[in-house]
Amino acid sequence: MPRPLPLHVVKETSRHGKIVFYFRVDKGPRIRLLGIPGSKEFKAAYAAALRGQKLEYVKTVEKPLSIRWLVHEYMHSDTWALLSVATRKQRGLFYAQIVEASGDIDYRQIQTRDISNAVERRTRTPALANNFLKALRALFKWAVKQGHLDNNPASGVERVKNTSEGFPIWTDHEIRAFTQRWPIGSRERLAFELILASGLRRSDIVRLGKQHMANETVRIKTVKTNTAVTLDFSKRLIDLIDGSEKGDLALVVGKKGMPLTKESFGNYFRSACRAAGVHKSAHGLRKYSATMAANAGATAHQLMAMFGWATIDQAEVYTKKADRERLGKATSRLVAEHFETEIAPHLDIGAGSKPKNTAKTEG
């Protein structure tokens, strides 16, 4: 869970996708705070703002060839602008950390081993380490394309192996527990049914509304991968939507009827799960939906089309598991059939039974 921001501090995203922080008390003037929370630069600016003082900033000049300059140029490029808001937000935080620690270093001097060491320091959280590596690969890939570098030093760094399966998938028992706790017509049940039927991520569920629906057909472009997804809702689900508490431009709304952010929806849905005795998440329900589809015989490309995955790798996680299960069952039946038809008929009658007692009795 991210740390709460200091009192009177708000976070905003600029039109270039850069994360910025402001200090403001009630309707007073907004004061820009340089740096990121926790940095010396930020602490000094925040302390001055609390005292009502203006801090005279000396604008940091991005030196050409410095990593600070390279990050600045990349975050003002067309390539950066094409990334999703969520991706810019995540990578922007990584770049801010890099600039804070090593901003004036000549980016041409950065070697593969330097990046490997940086990734190694984050291996306690494999997903974080791999996202950090992905951010660096993107930065240096752009630098190579622009002619700032000859080679990408991050391309030779291996991803951290992640043995965790991520968010745990729901069980059938938990599915029943949730539906028993939240009846049809409730906001909580509507959210549950929409995730299960559509497999949409939180960032898309909170946006899904009547504008995306034409009769039973739903068309929506995903936030994370910018992929168009087309779905057909069953008559049962359409009737359930019609009879549920909902909004218009956003079907899933909070208690006051207002749309939710993906973060607030995550908290809202988690609370609904806990009330039903289920300690799982919305993403775990999405995984349940993908597993059901794979077990029913959906191909990897069919899963990609429904769940909005841009590459086949994620889809194959489910199809390979389902295929292994089906193949395992089929193979075990072949073994049993071979034994029964080829071996068992030729066994002597009584083979395997206990030997008879042949000892003679005394007369």
Tab-separated table of C-alpha atoms in Angstrom:
chain	number	residue	atom	x	y	z
A	1	MET	CA	0.000	0.000	0.000
A	2	PRO	CA	1.518	3.424	-0.969
A	3	ARG	CA	2.462	5.808	1.822
A	4	PRO	CA	-0.032	8.632	2.461
A	5	LEU	CA	1.103	12.056	1.299
A	6	PRO	CA	2.040	14.693	3.893
A	7	LEU	CA	-0.683	17.044	5.137
A	8	HIS	CA	-1.891	19.578	2.530
A	9	VAL	CA	0.044	17.879	-0.283
A	10	VAL	CA	-1.688	16.714	-3.456
A	11	LYS	CA	-0.295	14.724	-6.362
A	12	GLU	CA	-1.102	15.537	-9.978
A	13	THR	CA	-0.066	14.274	-13.394
A	14	SER	CA	1.011	16.847	-15.963
A	15	ARG	CA	-0.042	16.661	-19.609
A	16	HIS	CA	3.310	15.035	-20.311
A	17	GLY	CA	2.565	12.295	-17.784
A	18	LYS	CA	5.005	13.664	-15.204
A	19	ILE	CA	4.095	13.302	-11.519
A	20	VAL	CA	4.166	16.655	-9.676
A	21	PHE	CA	3.323	17.657	-6.102
A	22	TYR	CA	1.667	20.802	-4.755
A	23	PHE	CA	1.141	22.272	-1.292
A	24	ARG	CA	-2.164	24.022	-0.655
A	25	VAL	CA	-4.131	24.882	2.476
A	26	ASP	CA	-7.883	25.194	1.857
A	27	LYS	CA	-8.305	27.716	-0.984
A	28	GLY	CA	-4.887	29.298	-0.572
A	29	PRO	CA	-2.236	29.514	-3.281
A	30	ARG	CA	-0.756	26.353	-4.726
A	31	ILE	CA	2.958	25.932	-4.111
A	32	ARG	CA	4.913	23.576	-6.341
A	33	LEU	CA	7.116	21.185	-4.363
A	34	LEU	CA	10.157	19.941	-6.227
A	35	GLY	CA	11.465	16.417	-5.867
A	36	ILE	CA	9.536	13.390	-4.626
A	37	PRO	CA	8.209	12.700	-1.102
A	38	GLY	CA	11.082	11.589	1.082
A	39	SER	CA	13.818	13.387	-0.863
A	40	LYS	CA	15.859	16.198	0.714
A	41	GLU	CA	14.616	18.602	-1.935
A	42	PHE	CA	10.976	17.775	-1.172
A	43	LYS	CA	11.423	17.934	2.624
A	44	ALA	CA	13.029	21.395	2.416
A	45	ALA	CA	10.253	22.716	0.166
A	46	TYR	CA	7.519	21.217	2.354
A	47	ALA	CA	9.014	22.660	5.558
A	48	ALA	CA	9.219	26.101	3.957
A	49	ALA	CA	5.619	25.875	2.727
A	50	LEU	CA	4.392	24.965	6.219
A	51	ARG	CA	6.096	28.104	7.573
A	52	GLY	CA	4.512	30.194	4.857
A	53	GLN	CA	7.872	30.939	3.298
A	54	LYS	CA	8.780	30.907	-0.340
A	55	LEU	CA	11.746	28.779	-1.193
A	56	GLU	CA	13.972	30.287	-3.829
A	57	TYR	CA	14.622	27.489	-6.256
A	58	VAL	CA	17.655	27.315	-8.424
A	59	LYS	CA	16.361	25.572	-11.485
A	60	THR	CA	18.253	22.397	-12.172
A	61	VAL	CA	19.737	22.572	-15.613
A	62	GLU	CA	19.692	19.262	-17.373
A	63	LYS	CA	23.213	18.745	-18.567
A	64	PRO	CA	23.407	17.159	-22.005
A	65	LEU	CA	24.689	13.587	-21.649
A	66	SER	CA	23.424	13.306	-18.059
A	67	ILE	CA	20.830	10.696	-17.118
A	68	ARG	CA	18.703	13.619	-15.867
A	69	TRP	CA	18.752	15.152	-19.349
A	70	LEU	CA	17.999	11.823	-21.033
A	71	VAL	CA	14.995	11.166	-18.775
A	72	HIS	CA	13.717	14.697	-19.361
A	73	GLU	CA	13.951	14.325	-23.140
A	74	TYR	CA	12.290	10.910	-23.115
A	75	MET	CA	9.405	12.085	-20.919
A	76	HIS	CA	8.723	14.906	-23.377
A	77	SER	CA	8.839	12.684	-26.453
A	78	ASP	CA	6.028	11.408	-28.652
A	79	THR	CA	6.969	7.863	-27.635
A	80	TRP	CA	6.262	8.720	-24.007
A	81	ALA	CA	2.980	10.437	-24.862
A	82	LEU	CA	1.692	7.257	-26.531
A	83	LEU	CA	2.055	5.220	-23.339
A	84	SER	CA	-0.983	4.645	-21.151
A	85	VAL	CA	-1.532	6.904	-18.158
A	86	ALA	CA	-0.895	3.999	-15.776
A	87	THR	CA	2.408	3.124	-17.475
A	88	ARG	CA	3.604	6.747	-17.457
A	89	LYS	CA	2.719	7.027	-13.790
A	90	GLN	CA	4.618	3.870	-12.821
A	91	ARG	CA	7.690	4.549	-14.934
A	92	GLY	CA	7.736	8.206	-13.959
A	93	LEU	CA	8.222	7.190	-10.336
A	94	PHE	CA	11.116	4.897	-11.297
A	95	TYR	CA	12.776	7.658	-13.317
A	96	ALA	CA	12.324	10.103	-10.446
A	97	GLN	CA	14.201	7.695	-8.172
A	98	ILE	CA	16.998	7.315	-10.716
A	99	VAL	CA	17.351	11.060	-11.226
A	100	GLU	CA	17.314	11.654	-7.459
A	101	ALA	CA	20.144	9.166	-6.946
A	102	SER	CA	22.245	9.562	-10.091
A	103	GLY	CA	20.929	12.499	-12.095
A	104	ASP	CA	24.259	13.994	-13.181
A	105	ILE	CA	25.920	10.731	-14.234
A	106	ASP	CA	26.821	10.516	-17.928
A	107	TYR	CA	24.278	8.062	-19.320
A	108	ARG	CA	26.879	6.793	-21.817
A	109	GLN	CA	28.891	5.401	-18.897
A	110	ILE	CA	26.054	3.221	-17.618
A	111	GLN	CA	26.914	-0.445	-18.123
A	112	THR	CA	24.844	-3.610	-18.118
A	113	ARG	CA	26.338	-4.589	-14.744
A	114	ASP	CA	25.136	-1.273	-13.227
A	115	ILE	CA	21.572	-1.993	-14.291
A	116	SER	CA	21.874	-5.612	-13.200
A	117	ASN	CA	22.995	-4.454	-9.737
A	118	ALA	CA	20.063	-2.027	-9.528
A	119	VAL	CA	17.641	-4.823	-10.407
A	120	GLU	CA	19.348	-7.130	-7.911
A	121	ARG	CA	18.688	-4.645	-5.104
A	122	ARG	CA	14.963	-4.989	-5.813
A	123	THR	CA	14.732	-8.785	-6.001
A	124	ARG	CA	12.770	-9.044	-2.753
A	125	THR	CA	9.808	-7.881	-4.810
A	126	PRO	CA	10.265	-9.604	-8.203
A	127	ALA	CA	7.367	-7.834	-9.909
A	128	LEU	CA	8.762	-4.445	-8.872
A	129	ALA	CA	12.254	-5.422	-10.047
A	130	ASN	CA	10.976	-6.532	-13.438
A	131	ASN	CA	8.888	-3.394	-13.924
A	132	PHE	CA	11.940	-1.319	-13.019
A	133	LEU	CA	13.960	-3.214	-15.639
A	134	LYS	CA	11.198	-2.750	-18.203
A	135	ALA	CA	11.255	1.001	-17.567
A	136	LEU	CA	15.027	1.161	-18.141
A	137	ARG	CA	14.820	-0.957	-21.269
A	138	ALA	CA	12.223	1.433	-22.683
A	139	LEU	CA	14.309	4.505	-21.820
A	140	PHE	CA	17.493	3.196	-23.421
A	141	LYS	CA	15.649	1.696	-26.391
A	142	TRP	CA	14.346	5.175	-27.142
A	143	ALA	CA	17.862	6.600	-26.651
A	144	VAL	CA	19.274	4.146	-29.206
A	145	LYS	CA	16.503	4.972	-31.677
A	146	GLN	CA	17.254	8.691	-31.306
A	147	GLY	CA	20.963	8.147	-31.857
A	148	HIS	CA	21.984	9.037	-28.294
A	149	LEU	CA	23.423	5.535	-27.725
A	150	ASP	CA	24.761	2.730	-29.879
A	151	ASN	CA	23.515	-0.108	-27.688
A	152	ASN	CA	20.868	-0.655	-25.028
A	153	PRO	CA	22.702	-1.564	-21.787
A	154	ALA	CA	19.470	-2.913	-20.243
A	155	SER	CA	18.760	-5.446	-22.980
A	156	GLY	CA	21.311	-7.933	-21.603
A	157	VAL	CA	19.911	-7.907	-18.062
A	158	GLU	CA	17.826	-10.941	-17.146
A	159	ARG	CA	14.424	-10.627	-15.565
A	160	VAL	CA	14.008	-11.747	-11.977
A	161	LYS	CA	12.394	-15.161	-11.703
A	162	ASN	CA	9.096	-14.848	-9.951
A	163	THR	CA	7.921	-18.116	-8.410
A	164	SER	CA	4.783	-16.491	-7.025
A	165	GLU	CA	1.564	-16.973	-8.980
A	166	GLY	CA	0.471	-13.465	-8.049
A	167	PHE	CA	-3.048	-12.763	-6.872
A	168	PRO	CA	-4.642	-16.026	-5.673
A	169	ILE	CA	-7.511	-17.319	-7.783
A	170	TRP	CA	-10.988	-17.701	-6.308
A	171	THR	CA	-12.371	-21.129	-5.459
A	172	ASP	CA	-15.860	-22.448	-6.230
A	173	HIS	CA	-16.644	-22.306	-2.522
A	174	GLU	CA	-15.720	-18.603	-2.402
A	175	ILE	CA	-17.826	-17.900	-5.497
A	176	ARG	CA	-20.846	-19.402	-3.727
A	177	ALA	CA	-20.076	-17.540	-0.476
A	178	PHE	CA	-20.012	-14.178	-2.280
A	179	THR	CA	-23.254	-14.785	-4.173
A	180	GLN	CA	-24.993	-15.900	-0.987
A	181	ARG	CA	-23.889	-12.736	0.845
A	182	TRP	CA	-24.676	-10.229	-1.910
A	183	PRO	CA	-28.065	-10.706	-3.619
A	184	ILE	CA	-28.908	-9.836	-7.210
A	185	GLY	CA	-29.740	-6.141	-7.380
A	186	SER	CA	-26.937	-4.967	-5.097
A	187	ARG	CA	-24.000	-2.905	-6.359
A	188	GLU	CA	-21.593	-5.490	-5.004
A	189	ARG	CA	-23.253	-8.356	-6.888
A	190	LEU	CA	-23.302	-6.295	-10.101
A	191	ALA	CA	-19.551	-5.643	-9.855
A	192	PHE	CA	-18.927	-9.336	-9.204
A	193	GLU	CA	-21.043	-10.487	-12.154
A	194	LEU	CA	-19.465	-7.971	-14.561
A	195	ILE	CA	-15.906	-8.999	-13.684
A	196	LEU	CA	-16.742	-12.698	-13.926
A	197	ALA	CA	-18.560	-12.370	-17.268
A	198	SER	CA	-16.211	-9.878	-18.926
A	199	GLY	CA	-12.822	-10.546	-17.346
A	200	LEU	CA	-12.157	-6.795	-17.445
A	201	ARG	CA	-9.478	-5.223	-15.263
A	202	ARG	CA	-10.345	-2.764	-12.480
A	203	SER	CA	-9.308	0.172	-14.686
A	204	ASP	CA	-11.909	-0.881	-17.278
A	205	ILE	CA	-14.696	-2.077	-14.975
A	206	VAL	CA	-14.931	1.405	-13.420
A	207	ARG	CA	-15.359	2.898	-16.932
A	208	LEU	CA	-17.810	0.358	-18.322
A	209	GLY	CA	-21.143	2.055	-18.990
A	210	LYS	CA	-24.175	2.114	-21.253
A	211	GLN	CA	-22.152	3.988	-23.876
A	212	HIS	CA	-20.159	0.785	-24.406
A	213	MET	CA	-23.254	-1.394	-24.900
A	214	ALA	CA	-25.404	-2.036	-27.953
A	215	ASN	CA	-28.038	-4.547	-26.923
A	216	GLU	CA	-26.038	-7.536	-25.643
A	217	THR	CA	-22.749	-6.544	-27.340
A	218	VAL	CA	-20.088	-4.661	-25.385
A	219	ARG	CA	-17.193	-2.822	-27.024
A	220	ILE	CA	-14.515	-1.151	-24.922
A	221	LYS	CA	-10.854	-0.240	-25.378
A	222	THR	CA	-8.719	-1.276	-22.418
A	223	VAL	CA	-6.711	1.291	-20.502
A	224	LYS	CA	-3.636	-0.850	-19.853
A	225	THR	CA	-2.956	-2.239	-23.333
A	226	ASN	CA	-5.123	0.076	-25.468
A	227	THR	CA	-6.684	-3.054	-26.954
A	228	ALA	CA	-10.247	-3.171	-28.282
A	229	VAL	CA	-12.348	-5.840	-26.568
A	230	THR	CA	-15.718	-7.047	-27.893
A	231	LEU	CA	-17.966	-9.199	-25.707
A	232	ASP	CA	-21.485	-10.619	-25.734
A	233	PHE	CA	-23.410	-10.496	-22.459
A	234	SER	CA	-26.005	-13.192	-21.811
A	235	LYS	CA	-29.691	-12.337	-21.419
A	236	ARG	CA	-29.371	-13.282	-17.740
A	237	LEU	CA	-26.622	-10.700	-17.245
A	238	ILE	CA	-28.511	-8.015	-19.192
A	239	ASP	CA	-31.547	-8.601	-16.967
A	240	LEU	CA	-29.326	-8.523	-13.883
A	241	ILE	CA	-27.835	-5.178	-14.971
A	242	ASP	CA	-31.298	-3.740	-15.588
A	243	GLY	CA	-32.430	-4.761	-12.102
A	244	SER	CA	-29.349	-3.559	-10.219
A	245	GLU	CA	-28.294	-0.340	-8.508
A	246	LYS	CA	-26.014	1.326	-11.048
A	247	GLY	CA	-24.962	4.474	-12.850
A	248	ASP	CA	-25.173	5.386	-16.536
A	249	LEU	CA	-21.739	6.280	-17.890
A	250	ALA	CA	-20.311	3.976	-15.238
A	251	LEU	CA	-22.409	0.964	-14.298
A	252	VAL	CA	-20.401	0.247	-11.150
A	253	VAL	CA	-20.682	3.141	-8.695
A	254	GLY	CA	-19.984	3.754	-5.029
A	255	LYS	CA	-22.467	4.089	-2.176
A	256	LYS	CA	-23.269	7.691	-3.142
A	257	GLY	CA	-23.838	6.775	-6.782
A	258	MET	CA	-20.565	8.330	-7.936
A	259	PRO	CA	-18.057	6.684	-10.298
A	260	LEU	CA	-14.976	5.091	-8.744
A	261	THR	CA	-11.289	5.175	-9.532
A	262	LYS	CA	-9.620	1.794	-9.986
A	263	GLU	CA	-7.935	2.249	-6.576
A	264	SER	CA	-11.151	3.116	-4.747
A	265	PHE	CA	-12.936	0.283	-6.540
A	266	GLY	CA	-10.228	-2.124	-5.358
A	267	ASN	CA	-10.850	-1.092	-1.748
A	268	TYR	CA	-14.629	-1.135	-2.221
A	269	PHE	CA	-14.652	-4.624	-3.737
A	270	ARG	CA	-12.200	-5.940	-1.153
A	271	SER	CA	-14.549	-4.806	1.613
A	272	ALA	CA	-17.432	-6.604	-0.108
A	273	CYS	CA	-15.322	-9.762	-0.281
A	274	ARG	CA	-14.407	-9.583	3.413
A	275	ALA	CA	-18.072	-9.179	4.315
A	276	ALA	CA	-18.698	-12.470	2.506
A	277	GLY	CA	-15.792	-14.174	4.261
A	278	VAL	CA	-13.701	-14.177	1.077
A	279	HIS	CA	-10.084	-13.004	1.314
A	280	LYS	CA	-9.447	-12.538	-2.391
A	281	SER	CA	-9.370	-9.633	-4.857
A	282	ALA	CA	-11.004	-8.462	-8.076
A	283	HIS	CA	-7.917	-9.603	-9.994
A	284	GLY	CA	-8.256	-13.087	-8.492
A	285	LEU	CA	-11.824	-13.175	-9.846
A	286	ARG	CA	-10.535	-12.173	-13.287
A	287	LYS	CA	-8.113	-15.119	-13.089
A	288	TYR	CA	-11.024	-17.407	-12.196
A	289	SER	CA	-12.840	-16.210	-15.320
A	290	ALA	CA	-9.773	-16.866	-17.497
A	291	THR	CA	-9.342	-20.328	-15.972
A	292	MET	CA	-12.979	-21.222	-16.658
A	293	ALA	CA	-12.585	-20.130	-20.285
A	294	ALA	CA	-9.367	-22.123	-20.740
A	295	ASN	CA	-10.839	-25.242	-19.133
A	296	ALA	CA	-13.829	-24.955	-21.463
A	297	GLY	CA	-11.444	-25.186	-24.421
A	298	ALA	CA	-10.774	-21.536	-25.316
A	299	THR	CA	-7.626	-21.074	-27.391
A	300	ALA	CA	-4.839	-18.673	-26.485
A	301	HIS	CA	-5.996	-16.194	-29.147
A	302	GLN	CA	-9.575	-16.375	-27.914
A	303	LEU	CA	-8.370	-15.552	-24.409
A	304	MET	CA	-6.336	-12.633	-25.774
A	305	ALA	CA	-9.430	-11.271	-27.492
A	306	MET	CA	-11.572	-11.458	-24.349
A	307	PHE	CA	-9.101	-10.440	-21.668
A	308	GLY	CA	-7.302	-7.713	-23.607
A	309	TRP	CA	-3.807	-9.209	-23.471
A	310	ALA	CA	-1.460	-7.700	-26.037
A	311	THR	CA	0.847	-10.735	-26.181
A	312	ILE	CA	0.164	-14.463	-26.228
A	313	ASP	CA	2.392	-15.209	-23.214
A	314	GLN	CA	-0.231	-14.427	-20.581
A	315	ALA	CA	-2.935	-16.358	-22.415
A	316	GLU	CA	-0.697	-19.429	-22.653
A	317	VAL	CA	-0.329	-19.480	-18.877
A	318	TYR	CA	-3.978	-20.561	-18.754
A	319	THR	CA	-4.171	-22.668	-21.919
A	320	LYS	CA	-1.042	-24.666	-21.103
A	321	LYS	CA	-2.317	-25.417	-17.619
A	322	ALA	CA	-5.694	-26.487	-18.983
A	323	ASP	CA	-4.048	-28.537	-21.744
A	324	ARG	CA	-1.772	-30.292	-19.246
A	325	GLU	CA	-4.778	-31.214	-17.127
A	326	ARG	CA	-6.726	-32.547	-20.103
A	327	LEU	CA	-3.710	-34.405	-21.472
A	328	GLY	CA	-2.932	-35.845	-18.038
A	329	LYS	CA	-6.443	-37.234	-17.708
A	330	ALA	CA	-6.431	-38.595	-21.261
A	331	THR	CA	-3.040	-40.241	-20.786
A	332	SER	CA	-4.057	-41.884	-17.512
A	333	ARG	CA	-7.084	-43.361	-19.290
A	334	LEU	CA	-4.802	-44.724	-22.036
A	335	VAL	CA	-2.600	-46.404	-19.424
A	336	ALA	CA	-5.631	-47.946	-17.706
A	337	GLU	CA	-7.050	-49.147	-21.037
A	338	HIS	CA	-3.709	-50.692	-22.061
A	339	PHE	CA	-3.449	-52.508	-18.742
A	340	GLU	CA	-6.993	-53.849	-18.954
A	341	THR	CA	-6.787	-55.028	-22.581
A	342	GLU	CA	-3.158	-56.089	-22.967
A	343	ILE	CA	-1.974	-57.226	-19.554
A	344	ALA	CA	-4.888	-58.080	-17.255
A	345	PRO	CA	-6.485	-60.705	-19.605
A	346	HIS	CA	-3.257	-62.754	-19.576
A	347	LEU	CA	-2.831	-62.861	-15.828
A	348	ASP	CA	-3.363	-66.278	-14.245
A	349	ILE	CA	-6.584	-66.682	-12.368
A	350	GLY	CA	-6.004	-66.034	-8.729
A	351	ALA	CA	-2.694	-64.260	-9.398
A	352	GLY	CA	-1.837	-62.055	-6.498
A	353	SER	CA	-3.970	-63.969	-3.975
A	354	LYS	CA	-2.509	-65.267	-0.744
A	355	PRO	CA	-0.673	-68.645	-1.065
A	356	LYS	CA	-2.481	-71.642	0.350
A	357	ASN	CA	-1.199	-73.273	3.525
A	358	THR	CA	0.473	-76.527	2.313
A	359	ALA	CA	1.870	-77.595	5.675
A	360	LYS	CA	0.920	-81.201	6.627
A	361	THR	CA	-0.940	-81.758	9.813
A	362	GLU	CA	0.271	-84.412	12.253
A	363	GLY	CA	-1.767	-87.580	12.410
